[in-house]
């Protein structure tokens, strides 16, 4: 039965797994990263509410990986159909896996760097831009993964 299902709908199944990888993994990483940074920001804002806006910037940064995964997931979804060939479905799965895994890891790493940036904000507000730069450096790898996922997707 599984052979028949994979034979008939293999591309659709693999493409659907790609959507899962892209959205779920990058979304989970972003949730973790944004959550860590939010905890740190709440600690600062409780004593210095005027730093809310500046801490919010650092909290939002790890959320971008989830957006990259969501976009790739949508692109896969819009290209997927019941008659998608299995080799194309495999490429869709690979595309989703690249952004999903990179998004998961980089969002958590960026959340940790954002926490450090919030600590900079708490101790020396004038140096906050350095904390943002540190966090943005992690973003580069999510952007590279997004680009490769995009090229894999449209190569299929």
Tab-separated table of C-alpha atoms in Angstrom:
chain	number	residue	atom	x	y	z
A	1	UNK	CA	0.000	0.000	0.000
A	2	UNK	CA	2.819	2.410	0.902
A	3	UNK	CA	4.537	1.722	-2.427
A	4	UNK	CA	1.311	2.505	-4.257
A	5	UNK	CA	0.793	5.683	-2.282
A	6	UNK	CA	4.378	6.854	-2.788
A	7	UNK	CA	4.245	5.878	-6.422
A	8	UNK	CA	1.073	7.806	-7.074
A	9	UNK	CA	1.502	10.745	-4.698
A	10	UNK	CA	5.223	10.640	-3.838
A	11	UNK	CA	5.917	14.170	-5.051
A	12	UNK	CA	2.990	15.561	-3.094
A	13	UNK	CA	4.035	13.691	0.061
A	14	UNK	CA	7.686	14.777	-0.146
A	15	UNK	CA	6.692	18.350	-0.960
A	16	UNK	CA	4.365	18.380	2.058
A	17	UNK	CA	7.229	17.193	4.246
A	18	UNK	CA	9.252	20.099	2.830
A	19	UNK	CA	6.541	22.530	3.921
A	20	UNK	CA	6.626	20.985	7.388
A	21	UNK	CA	10.422	21.338	7.608
A	22	UNK	CA	10.374	24.946	6.410
A	23	UNK	CA	7.564	26.224	8.599
A	24	UNK	CA	7.777	24.074	11.734
A	25	UNK	CA	11.541	24.021	12.248
A	26	UNK	CA	12.239	27.668	11.458
A	27	UNK	CA	9.118	28.693	13.387
A	28	UNK	CA	10.197	26.679	16.436
A	29	UNK	CA	13.657	28.274	16.332
A	30	UNK	CA	12.170	31.748	16.046
A	31	UNK	CA	9.761	31.121	18.909
A	32	UNK	CA	12.650	29.970	21.105
A	33	UNK	CA	14.905	32.887	20.107
A	34	UNK	CA	12.206	35.541	20.464
A	35	UNK	CA	11.181	34.014	23.792
A	36	UNK	CA	14.708	34.147	25.225
A	37	UNK	CA	15.178	37.732	24.097
A	38	UNK	CA	11.725	38.656	25.416
A	39	UNK	CA	12.580	37.316	28.861
A	40	UNK	CA	15.744	39.407	28.938
A	41	UNK	CA	13.909	42.480	27.635
A	42	UNK	CA	11.208	42.132	30.285
A	43	UNK	CA	13.898	42.193	32.958
A	44	UNK	CA	15.239	45.483	31.615
A	45	UNK	CA	11.869	47.133	30.976
A	46	UNK	CA	10.596	46.435	34.491
A	47	UNK	CA	13.174	48.882	35.880
A	48	UNK	CA	13.572	51.136	32.833
A	49	UNK	CA	10.323	51.220	30.822
A	50	UNK	CA	11.757	53.855	28.464
A	51	UNK	CA	14.016	51.137	26.974
A	52	UNK	CA	11.042	49.164	25.657
A	53	UNK	CA	11.410	50.248	22.026
A	54	UNK	CA	15.135	49.622	21.902
A	55	UNK	CA	14.821	46.209	23.513
A	56	UNK	CA	11.955	45.307	21.177
A	57	UNK	CA	14.257	45.658	18.154
A	58	UNK	CA	16.597	43.051	19.611
A	59	UNK	CA	13.716	40.786	20.553
A	60	UNK	CA	12.237	40.832	17.059
A	61	UNK	CA	15.421	39.870	15.216
A	62	UNK	CA	15.230	36.093	15.863
A	63	UNK	CA	11.696	36.116	14.476
A	64	UNK	CA	12.841	36.673	10.913
A	65	UNK	CA	13.942	33.059	10.439
A	66	UNK	CA	10.371	31.930	11.000
A	67	UNK	CA	9.274	34.357	8.297
A	68	UNK	CA	11.865	32.979	5.864
A	69	UNK	CA	10.617	29.457	6.513
A	70	UNK	CA	7.014	30.575	6.116
A	71	UNK	CA	7.763	32.174	2.739
A	72	UNK	CA	9.551	29.070	1.442
A	73	UNK	CA	6.676	26.939	2.789
A	74	UNK	CA	4.168	29.073	0.884
A	75	UNK	CA	6.221	28.884	-2.313
A	76	UNK	CA	6.303	25.092	-2.028
A	77	UNK	CA	2.574	24.979	-1.309
A	78	UNK	CA	1.725	27.110	-4.342
A	79	UNK	CA	3.838	24.890	-6.632
A	80	UNK	CA	2.614	21.579	-5.224
A	81	UNK	CA	-0.103	19.476	-6.834
A	82	UNK	CA	-1.339	15.878	-6.724
A	83	UNK	CA	0.641	15.067	-9.874
A	84	UNK	CA	3.959	16.556	-8.700
A	85	UNK	CA	6.699	14.140	-9.810
A	86	UNK	CA	8.645	12.406	-7.043
A	87	UNK	CA	11.960	14.005	-8.071
A	88	UNK	CA	10.377	17.467	-7.896
A	89	UNK	CA	8.855	16.612	-4.517
A	90	UNK	CA	12.303	15.608	-3.300
A	91	UNK	CA	13.689	19.004	-4.360
A	92	UNK	CA	10.833	20.722	-2.520
A	93	UNK	CA	11.629	18.663	0.565
A	94	UNK	CA	15.305	19.595	0.299
A	95	UNK	CA	14.396	23.263	-0.079
A	96	UNK	CA	12.248	23.148	3.051
A	97	UNK	CA	14.881	21.209	4.994
A	98	UNK	CA	17.616	23.765	4.228
A	99	UNK	CA	15.689	26.781	5.525
A	100	UNK	CA	14.056	24.779	8.300
A	101	UNK	CA	17.288	23.498	9.814
A	102	UNK	CA	19.248	26.703	9.267
A	103	UNK	CA	16.336	28.733	10.623
A	104	UNK	CA	16.023	26.542	13.706
A	105	UNK	CA	19.695	26.817	14.623
A	106	UNK	CA	20.292	30.434	13.619
A	107	UNK	CA	17.162	31.761	15.344
A	108	UNK	CA	18.192	30.185	18.640
A	109	UNK	CA	21.755	31.468	18.215
A	110	UNK	CA	20.434	34.909	17.335
A	111	UNK	CA	18.196	34.835	20.388
A	112	UNK	CA	21.257	34.250	22.576
A	113	UNK	CA	23.140	37.103	20.917
A	114	UNK	CA	20.055	39.315	21.272
A	115	UNK	CA	19.995	38.553	25.004
A	116	UNK	CA	23.614	39.726	25.167
A	117	UNK	CA	22.620	42.845	23.217
A	118	UNK	CA	19.832	43.534	25.691
A	119	UNK	CA	22.397	43.235	28.477
A	120	UNK	CA	24.464	45.874	26.657
A	121	UNK	CA	21.351	48.062	26.492
A	122	UNK	CA	20.747	47.596	30.219
A	123	UNK	CA	24.286	48.564	31.216
A	124	UNK	CA	25.322	51.104	28.573
A	125	UNK	CA	22.515	52.376	26.354
A	126	UNK	CA	24.894	54.325	24.098
A	127	UNK	CA	26.485	51.045	22.963
A	128	UNK	CA	23.207	49.385	21.956
A	129	UNK	CA	23.993	49.559	18.229
A	130	UNK	CA	26.880	47.146	18.791
A	131	UNK	CA	24.481	44.592	20.240
A	132	UNK	CA	22.244	44.939	17.190
A	133	UNK	CA	25.224	44.478	14.857
A	134	UNK	CA	26.256	41.315	16.706
A	135	UNK	CA	22.737	39.910	16.351
A	136	UNK	CA	22.475	40.873	12.676
A	137	UNK	CA	25.694	38.973	11.932
A	138	UNK	CA	23.870	35.738	12.803
A	139	UNK	CA	21.074	36.746	10.408
A	140	UNK	CA	23.468	36.494	7.471
A	141	UNK	CA	23.421	32.693	7.670
A	142	UNK	CA	19.646	32.561	7.697
A	143	UNK	CA	19.616	34.801	4.617
A	144	UNK	CA	22.098	32.510	2.853
A	145	UNK	CA	19.932	29.482	3.689
A	146	UNK	CA	16.851	31.323	2.421
A	147	UNK	CA	18.621	32.097	-0.861
A	148	UNK	CA	19.722	28.478	-1.354
A	149	UNK	CA	16.231	27.216	-0.477
A	150	UNK	CA	14.775	29.619	-3.010
A	151	UNK	CA	17.196	28.503	-5.744
A	152	UNK	CA	16.570	24.803	-5.004
A	153	UNK	CA	12.830	25.409	-5.103
A	154	UNK	CA	12.847	27.163	-8.455
A	155	UNK	CA	15.388	24.742	-9.902
A	156	UNK	CA	12.938	21.882	-9.376
